[in-house]
CSV table of C-alpha atoms and ligand atoms in Angstrom, one decimal:
chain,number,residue,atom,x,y,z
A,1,UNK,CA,135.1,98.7,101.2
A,2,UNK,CA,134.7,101.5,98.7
A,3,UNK,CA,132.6,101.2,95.5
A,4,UNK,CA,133.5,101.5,92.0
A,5,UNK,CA,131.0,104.0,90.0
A,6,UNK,CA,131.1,104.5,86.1
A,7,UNK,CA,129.9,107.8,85.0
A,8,UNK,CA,128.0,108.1,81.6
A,9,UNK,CA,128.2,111.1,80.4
A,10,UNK,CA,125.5,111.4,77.6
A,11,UNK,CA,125.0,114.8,77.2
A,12,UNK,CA,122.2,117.7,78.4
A,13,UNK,CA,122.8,121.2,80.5
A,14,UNK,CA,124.4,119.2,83.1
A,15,UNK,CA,127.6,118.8,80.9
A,16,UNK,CA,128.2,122.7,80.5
A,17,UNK,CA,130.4,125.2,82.4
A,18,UNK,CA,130.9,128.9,81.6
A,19,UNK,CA,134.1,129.9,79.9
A,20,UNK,CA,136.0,132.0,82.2
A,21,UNK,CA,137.0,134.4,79.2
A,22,UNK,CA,134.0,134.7,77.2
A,23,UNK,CA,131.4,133.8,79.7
A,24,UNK,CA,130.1,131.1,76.8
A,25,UNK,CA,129.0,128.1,77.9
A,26,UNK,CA,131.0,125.7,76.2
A,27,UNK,CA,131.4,121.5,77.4
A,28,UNK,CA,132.4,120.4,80.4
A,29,UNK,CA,134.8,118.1,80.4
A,30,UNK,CA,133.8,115.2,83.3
A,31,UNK,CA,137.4,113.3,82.5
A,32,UNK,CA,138.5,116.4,84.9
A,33,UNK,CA,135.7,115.6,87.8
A,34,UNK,CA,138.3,115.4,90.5
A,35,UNK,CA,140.1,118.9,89.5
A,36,UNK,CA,136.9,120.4,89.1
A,37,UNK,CA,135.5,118.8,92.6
A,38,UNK,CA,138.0,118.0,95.2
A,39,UNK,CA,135.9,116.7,97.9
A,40,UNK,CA,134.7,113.7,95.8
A,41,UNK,CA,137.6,111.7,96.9
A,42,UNK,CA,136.3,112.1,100.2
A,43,UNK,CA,133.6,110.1,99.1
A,44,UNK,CA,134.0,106.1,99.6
A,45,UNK,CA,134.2,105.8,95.5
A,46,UNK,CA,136.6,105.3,92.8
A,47,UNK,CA,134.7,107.0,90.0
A,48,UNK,CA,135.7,106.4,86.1
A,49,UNK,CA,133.9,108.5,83.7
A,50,UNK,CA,132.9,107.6,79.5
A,51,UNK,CA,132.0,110.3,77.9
A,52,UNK,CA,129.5,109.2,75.3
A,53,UNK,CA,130.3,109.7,71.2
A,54,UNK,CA,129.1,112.3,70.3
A,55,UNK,CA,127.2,113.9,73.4
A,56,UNK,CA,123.9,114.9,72.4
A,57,UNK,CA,120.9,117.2,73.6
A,58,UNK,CA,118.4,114.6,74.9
A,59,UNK,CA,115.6,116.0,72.7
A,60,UNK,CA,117.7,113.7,69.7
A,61,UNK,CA,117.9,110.7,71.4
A,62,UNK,CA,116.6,107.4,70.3
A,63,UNK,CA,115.8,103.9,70.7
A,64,UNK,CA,119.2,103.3,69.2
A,65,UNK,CA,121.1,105.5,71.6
A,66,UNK,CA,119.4,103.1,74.6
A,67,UNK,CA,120.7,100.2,73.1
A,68,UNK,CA,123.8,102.0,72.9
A,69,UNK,CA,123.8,102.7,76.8
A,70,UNK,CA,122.4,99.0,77.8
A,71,UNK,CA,125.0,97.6,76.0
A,72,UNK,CA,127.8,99.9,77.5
A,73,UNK,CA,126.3,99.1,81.2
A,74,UNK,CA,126.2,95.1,80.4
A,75,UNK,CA,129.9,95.3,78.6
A,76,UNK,CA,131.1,97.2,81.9
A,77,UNK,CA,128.8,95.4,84.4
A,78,UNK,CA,131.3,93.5,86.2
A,79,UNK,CA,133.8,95.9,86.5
A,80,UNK,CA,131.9,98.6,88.5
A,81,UNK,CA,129.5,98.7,91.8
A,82,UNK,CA,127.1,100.8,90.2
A,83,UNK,CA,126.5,103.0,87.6
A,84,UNK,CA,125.2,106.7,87.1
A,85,UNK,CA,124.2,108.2,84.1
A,86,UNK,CA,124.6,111.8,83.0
A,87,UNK,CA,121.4,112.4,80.8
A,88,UNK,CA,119.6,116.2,79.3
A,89,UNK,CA,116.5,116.2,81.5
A,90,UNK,CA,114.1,116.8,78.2
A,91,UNK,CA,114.1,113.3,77.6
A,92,UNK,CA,115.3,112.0,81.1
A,93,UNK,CA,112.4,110.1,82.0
A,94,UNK,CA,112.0,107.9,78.6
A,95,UNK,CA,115.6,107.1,78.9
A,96,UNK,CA,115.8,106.0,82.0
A,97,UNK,CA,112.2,103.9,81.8
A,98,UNK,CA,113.4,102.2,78.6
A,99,UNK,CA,116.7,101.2,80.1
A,100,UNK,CA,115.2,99.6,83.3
A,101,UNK,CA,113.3,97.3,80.7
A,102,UNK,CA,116.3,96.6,78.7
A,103,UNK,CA,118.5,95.6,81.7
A,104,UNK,CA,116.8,92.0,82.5
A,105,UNK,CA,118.0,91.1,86.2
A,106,UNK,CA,119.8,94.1,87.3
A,107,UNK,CA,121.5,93.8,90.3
A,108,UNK,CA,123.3,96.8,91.0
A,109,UNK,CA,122.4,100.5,91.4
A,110,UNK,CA,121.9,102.5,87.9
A,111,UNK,CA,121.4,106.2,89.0
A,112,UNK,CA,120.1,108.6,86.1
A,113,UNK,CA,120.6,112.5,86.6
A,114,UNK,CA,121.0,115.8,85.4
A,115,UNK,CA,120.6,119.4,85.7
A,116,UNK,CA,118.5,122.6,84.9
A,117,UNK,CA,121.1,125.2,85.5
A,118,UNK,CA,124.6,123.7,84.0
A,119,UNK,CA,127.3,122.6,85.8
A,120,UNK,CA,129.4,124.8,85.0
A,121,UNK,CA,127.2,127.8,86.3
A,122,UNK,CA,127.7,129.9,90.0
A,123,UNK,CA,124.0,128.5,90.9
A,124,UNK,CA,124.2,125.4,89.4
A,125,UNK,CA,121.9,122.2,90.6
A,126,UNK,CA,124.3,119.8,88.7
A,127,UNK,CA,126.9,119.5,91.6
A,128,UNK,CA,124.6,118.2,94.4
A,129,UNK,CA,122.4,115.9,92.0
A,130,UNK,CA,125.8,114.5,90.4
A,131,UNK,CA,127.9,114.3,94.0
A,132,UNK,CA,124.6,112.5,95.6
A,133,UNK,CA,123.8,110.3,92.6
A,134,UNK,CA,127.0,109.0,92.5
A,135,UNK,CA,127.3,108.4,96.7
A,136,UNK,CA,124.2,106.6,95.7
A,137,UNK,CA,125.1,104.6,93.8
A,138,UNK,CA,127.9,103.7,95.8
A,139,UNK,CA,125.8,103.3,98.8
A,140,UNK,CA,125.9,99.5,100.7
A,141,UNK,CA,124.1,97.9,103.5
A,142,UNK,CA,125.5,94.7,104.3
A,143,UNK,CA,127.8,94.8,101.4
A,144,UNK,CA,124.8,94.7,99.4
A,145,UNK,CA,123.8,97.6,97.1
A,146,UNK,CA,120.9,99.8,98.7
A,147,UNK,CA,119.1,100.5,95.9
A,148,UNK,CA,119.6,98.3,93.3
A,149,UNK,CA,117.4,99.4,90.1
A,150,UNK,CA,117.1,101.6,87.6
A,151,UNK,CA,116.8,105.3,89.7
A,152,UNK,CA,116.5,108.7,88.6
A,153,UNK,CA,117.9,111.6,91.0
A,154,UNK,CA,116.9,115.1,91.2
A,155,UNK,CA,116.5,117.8,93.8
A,156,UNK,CA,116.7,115.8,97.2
A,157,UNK,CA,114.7,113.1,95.7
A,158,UNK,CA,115.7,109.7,94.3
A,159,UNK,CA,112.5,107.8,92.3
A,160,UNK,CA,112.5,104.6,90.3
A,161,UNK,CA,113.2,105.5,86.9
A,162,UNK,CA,109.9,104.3,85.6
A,163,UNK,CA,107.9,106.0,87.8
A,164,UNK,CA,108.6,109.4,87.1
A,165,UNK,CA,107.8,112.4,84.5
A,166,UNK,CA,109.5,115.9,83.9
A,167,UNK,CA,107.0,118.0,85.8
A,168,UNK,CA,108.8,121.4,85.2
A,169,UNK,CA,110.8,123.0,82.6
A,170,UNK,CA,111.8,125.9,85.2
A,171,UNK,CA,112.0,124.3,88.9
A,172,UNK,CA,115.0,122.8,89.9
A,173,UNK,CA,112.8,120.0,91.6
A,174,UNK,CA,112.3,119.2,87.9
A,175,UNK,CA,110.8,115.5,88.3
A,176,UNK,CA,108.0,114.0,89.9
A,177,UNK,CA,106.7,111.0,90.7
A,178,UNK,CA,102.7,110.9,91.3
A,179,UNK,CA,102.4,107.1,91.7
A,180,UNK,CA,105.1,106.3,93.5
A,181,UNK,CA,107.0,107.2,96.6
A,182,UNK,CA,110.7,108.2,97.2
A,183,UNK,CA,113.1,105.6,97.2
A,184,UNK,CA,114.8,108.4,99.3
A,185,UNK,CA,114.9,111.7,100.7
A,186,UNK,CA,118.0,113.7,100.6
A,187,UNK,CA,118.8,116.3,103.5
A,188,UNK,CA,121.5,116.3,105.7
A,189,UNK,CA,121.0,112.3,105.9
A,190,UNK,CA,119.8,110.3,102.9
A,191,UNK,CA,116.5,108.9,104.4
A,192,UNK,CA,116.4,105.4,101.9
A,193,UNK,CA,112.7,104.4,101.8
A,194,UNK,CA,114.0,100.9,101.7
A,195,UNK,CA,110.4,99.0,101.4
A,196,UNK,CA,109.9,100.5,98.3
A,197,UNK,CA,113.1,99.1,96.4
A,198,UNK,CA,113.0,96.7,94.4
A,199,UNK,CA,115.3,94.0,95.3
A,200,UNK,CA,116.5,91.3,92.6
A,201,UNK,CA,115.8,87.6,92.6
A,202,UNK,CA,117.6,86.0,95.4
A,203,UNK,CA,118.7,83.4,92.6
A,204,UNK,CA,121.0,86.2,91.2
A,205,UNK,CA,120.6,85.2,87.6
A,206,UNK,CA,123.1,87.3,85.3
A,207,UNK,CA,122.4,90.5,83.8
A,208,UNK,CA,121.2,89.9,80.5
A,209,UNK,CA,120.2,92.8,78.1
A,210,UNK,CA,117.0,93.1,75.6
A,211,UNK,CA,118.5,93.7,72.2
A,212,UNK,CA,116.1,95.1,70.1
A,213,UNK,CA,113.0,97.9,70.8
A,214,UNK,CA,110.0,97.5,68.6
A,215,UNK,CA,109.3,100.7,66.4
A,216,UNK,CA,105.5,100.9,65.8
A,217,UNK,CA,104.6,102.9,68.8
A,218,UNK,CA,102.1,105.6,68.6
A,219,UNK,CA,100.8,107.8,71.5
A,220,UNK,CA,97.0,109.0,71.0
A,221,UNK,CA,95.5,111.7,73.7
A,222,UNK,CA,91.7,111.7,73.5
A,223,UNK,CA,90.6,115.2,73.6
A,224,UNK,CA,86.5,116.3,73.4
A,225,UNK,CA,86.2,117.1,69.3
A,226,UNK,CA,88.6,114.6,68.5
A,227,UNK,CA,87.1,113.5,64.9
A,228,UNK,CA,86.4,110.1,63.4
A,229,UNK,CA,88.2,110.3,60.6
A,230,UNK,CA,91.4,111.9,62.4
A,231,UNK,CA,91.3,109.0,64.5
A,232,UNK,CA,90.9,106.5,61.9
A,233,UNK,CA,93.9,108.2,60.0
A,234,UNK,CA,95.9,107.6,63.2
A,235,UNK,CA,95.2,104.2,64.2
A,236,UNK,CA,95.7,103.0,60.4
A,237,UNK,CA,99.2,104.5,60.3
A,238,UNK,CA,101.1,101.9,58.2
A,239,UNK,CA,103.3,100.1,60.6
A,240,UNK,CA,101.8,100.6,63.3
A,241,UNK,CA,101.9,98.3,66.2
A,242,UNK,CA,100.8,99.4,69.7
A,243,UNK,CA,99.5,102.8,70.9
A,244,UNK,CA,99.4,104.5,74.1
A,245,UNK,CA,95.7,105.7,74.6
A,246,UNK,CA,95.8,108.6,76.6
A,247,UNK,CA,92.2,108.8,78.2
A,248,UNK,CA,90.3,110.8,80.7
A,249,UNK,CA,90.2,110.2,84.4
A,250,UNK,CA,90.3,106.7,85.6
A,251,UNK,CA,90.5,105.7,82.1
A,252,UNK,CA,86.9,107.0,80.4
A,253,UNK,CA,86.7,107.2,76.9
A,254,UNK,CA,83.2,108.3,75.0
A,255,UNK,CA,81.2,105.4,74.3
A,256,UNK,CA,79.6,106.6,71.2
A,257,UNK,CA,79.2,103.7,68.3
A,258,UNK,CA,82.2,105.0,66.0
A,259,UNK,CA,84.3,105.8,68.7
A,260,UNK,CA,84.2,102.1,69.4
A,261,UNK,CA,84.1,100.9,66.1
A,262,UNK,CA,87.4,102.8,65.0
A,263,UNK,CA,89.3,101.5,67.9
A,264,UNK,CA,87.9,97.8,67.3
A,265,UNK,CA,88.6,98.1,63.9
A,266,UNK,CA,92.5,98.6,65.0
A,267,UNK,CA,92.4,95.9,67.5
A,268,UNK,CA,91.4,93.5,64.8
A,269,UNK,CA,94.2,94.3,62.6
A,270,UNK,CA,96.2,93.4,65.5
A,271,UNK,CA,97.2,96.7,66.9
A,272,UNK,CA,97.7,96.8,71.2
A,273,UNK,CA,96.0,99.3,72.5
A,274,UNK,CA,97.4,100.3,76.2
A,275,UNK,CA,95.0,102.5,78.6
A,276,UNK,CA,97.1,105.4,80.6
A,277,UNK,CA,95.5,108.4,82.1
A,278,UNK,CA,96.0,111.9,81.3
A,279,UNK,CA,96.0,112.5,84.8
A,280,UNK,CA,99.3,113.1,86.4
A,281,UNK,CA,98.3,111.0,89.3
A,282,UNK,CA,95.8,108.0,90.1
A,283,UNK,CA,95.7,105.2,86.9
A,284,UNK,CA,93.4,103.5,84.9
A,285,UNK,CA,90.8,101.3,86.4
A,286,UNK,CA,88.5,100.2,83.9
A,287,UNK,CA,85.6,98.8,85.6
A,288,UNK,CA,84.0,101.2,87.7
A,289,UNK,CA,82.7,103.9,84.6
A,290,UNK,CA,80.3,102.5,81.4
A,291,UNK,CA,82.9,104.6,79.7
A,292,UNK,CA,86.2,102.5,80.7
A,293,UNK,CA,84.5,99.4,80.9
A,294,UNK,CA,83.7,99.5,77.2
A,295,UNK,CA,86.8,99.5,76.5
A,296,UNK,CA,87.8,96.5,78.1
A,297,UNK,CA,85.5,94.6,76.6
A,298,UNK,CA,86.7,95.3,72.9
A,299,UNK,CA,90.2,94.2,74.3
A,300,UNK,CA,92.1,97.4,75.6
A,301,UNK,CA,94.9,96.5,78.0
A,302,UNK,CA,94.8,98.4,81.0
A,303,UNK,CA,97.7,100.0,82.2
A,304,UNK,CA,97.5,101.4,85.1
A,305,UNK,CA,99.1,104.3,87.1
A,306,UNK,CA,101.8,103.7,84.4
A,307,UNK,CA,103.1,106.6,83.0
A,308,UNK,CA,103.4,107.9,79.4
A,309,UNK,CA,107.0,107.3,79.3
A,310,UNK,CA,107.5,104.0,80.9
A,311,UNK,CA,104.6,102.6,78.4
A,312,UNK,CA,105.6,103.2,75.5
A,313,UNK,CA,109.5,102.1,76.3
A,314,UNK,CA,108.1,98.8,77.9
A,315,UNK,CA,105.8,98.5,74.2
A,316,UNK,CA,109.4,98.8,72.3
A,317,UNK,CA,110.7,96.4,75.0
A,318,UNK,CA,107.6,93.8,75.0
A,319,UNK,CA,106.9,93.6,70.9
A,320,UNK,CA,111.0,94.1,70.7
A,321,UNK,CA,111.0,90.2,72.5
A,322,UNK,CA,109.6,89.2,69.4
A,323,UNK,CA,106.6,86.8,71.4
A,324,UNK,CA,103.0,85.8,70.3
A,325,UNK,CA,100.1,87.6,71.2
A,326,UNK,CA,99.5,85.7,74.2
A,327,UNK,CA,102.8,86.3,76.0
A,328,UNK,CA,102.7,89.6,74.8
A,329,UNK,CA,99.6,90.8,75.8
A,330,UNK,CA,100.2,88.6,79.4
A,331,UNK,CA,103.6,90.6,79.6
A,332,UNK,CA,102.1,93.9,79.7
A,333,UNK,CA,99.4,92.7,82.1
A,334,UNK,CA,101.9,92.9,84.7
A,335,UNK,CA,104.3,94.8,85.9
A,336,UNK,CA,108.3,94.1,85.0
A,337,UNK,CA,110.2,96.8,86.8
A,338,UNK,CA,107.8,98.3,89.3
A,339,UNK,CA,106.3,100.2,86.7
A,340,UNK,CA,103.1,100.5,88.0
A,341,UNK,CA,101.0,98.8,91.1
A,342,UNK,CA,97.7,96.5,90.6
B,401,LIG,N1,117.8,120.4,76.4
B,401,LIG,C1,118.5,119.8,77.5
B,401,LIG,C2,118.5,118.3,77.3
B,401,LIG,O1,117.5,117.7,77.6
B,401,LIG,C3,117.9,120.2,78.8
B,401,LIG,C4,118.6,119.7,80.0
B,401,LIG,O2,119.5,118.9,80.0
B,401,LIG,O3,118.1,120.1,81.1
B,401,LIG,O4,119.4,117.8,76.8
């Protein structure tokens, strides 16, 4: 049976080719994908593309772009098998984590890729991430999709979208993913790491999207000689609702009296304050230092091996719900997507 696969074309180095004439790089237009790559249709798809309006560098995206793109994917959902989204690296990661919150019982593969050299481009790395994303997203076993969740593609490696983190702005195995292992390996086989899926509720409840992200969201990286008052400015931002903390190691802050005061202070108010590492891998575990441990008892929510990205889309997503505090705070006490591991 072959698959149907909607690409979303939303902009980044990916959509580029040289002009043959002036040698600028000027858009490339993915309408054309079969011209431009005539072995696709010996793939088992049927691929439609939507070019997003207008395409943007991923730097200027925005929580209202991502409603945008959940919205598209729900309003298209039954028509296609699976879905892959074209996306400017920069921003890659945050996309793609705030979209597998948005999508509430996904069913169906949602690949995310790009490229660091353009498409368009002798040496590109566009044409293998985009031709394996899509037979990704395609892919069955037992008529079932293999990899049914929100995925992000680059260089040989497919990772859940949440997981990962632009590691390199010069190596074409741009991503990474410290906390979590390939959902698969790409050489001359695709290797799926099929444990490590996440496979939807047998109940097969329909996809439903989240509607609103919260705005509110700060991100705060501890740093030795970070001041008081600095600190006080930041966590009394007006409008502020939940901030990343940023801490050292396995979630060590410095226990000194106005550290502590200043981020109790916040917490009174009402702020959420959610506990990720600095460190690229490993997470947050509170107990085992004096240092973390005081901050679990003034109420800071651990999160985990979480990363920067996929908290602060899942705080839009969570406050977005519009709950009380207690369902709130019990929703970020556990993971959604496979964002992070106990
Ligand atoms: N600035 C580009 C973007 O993120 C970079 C890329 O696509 O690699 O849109």
């Amino acid at each position: 049976m072959r698959s149907s696969i909607l690409i979303i074309y939303t902009g980044g180095t990916i959509g580029m080719k040289t002009d043959a004439e002036t040698g600028a790089l000027v858009p490339f237009d993915f309408s054309g994908i079969y011209e431009e790559f005539p072995s696709l249709k010996r793939l088992n798809v049927d691929i439609e593309v939507y070019t997003m309006d207008p395409v943007i560098d991923s730097s200027n995206v925005s929580p209202a772009n991502w409603l945008t793109l959940a919205r598209l994917i729900r309003d298209n959902y039954a028509r296609y098998d699976g879905f892959v989204v074209l996306h400017g690296t920069d921003t890659m990661s945050y996309t793609a984590s705030a979209i597998s919150f948005l999508l509430e019982n996904l069913s169906k593969p949602v690949v995310f890729t790009g490229s660091q050299i353009p498409i368009g481009v002798l040496r590109t790395d566009g044409r293998e991430n985009l031709i394996t994303a899509i037979e990704i997203a395609g892919a069955r076993i037992d008529g079932r999709p293999e990899v049914p969740e929100v995925s992000l593609y680059f260089q040989n490696r497919l990772f859940r979208a949440n997981r990962t983190t632009k590691g390199s702005a010069e190596a074409l195995n741009a991503f990474r993913s410290y906390n979590y292992p390939p959902l698969a390996e790409v050489g001359v086989n695709i290797a799926y790491n099929l444990p490590a899926v996440l496979q939807p509720a047998d109940t097969s409840p329909e996809l439903r999207i989240a509607t609103r992200l919260a705005d509110g969201i700060a991100i705060v990286k501890l740093f030795p000689g970070l001041g008081e008052e600095i600190l006080r400015a930041m966590l009394s931002a007006p409008g502020l609702r939940a901030v990343v903390l940023e801490t050292y190691g396995a979630g060590n802050a410095p226990t000194s009296e106005w550290f502590l005061r200043v981020l109790r202070e916040a917490i009174d108010r009402g702020v959420i304050l959610l506990n990720v590492t600095q460190c690229r891998g490993g997470g947050v575990s509170m107990e085992i230092y004096e240092t973390g441990l005081r901050l679990q008892k003034i109420g800071v929510l651990s999160g985990y091996d979480m990363t920067t990205e996929a908290a602060v889309t899942k705080l839009m997503y969570v406050l977005g719900l519009g709950l009380d505090e207690t369902r709130t705070r019990e929703l970020l006490r556990r993971p959604l997507r496979g964002e992070f591991t106990l």
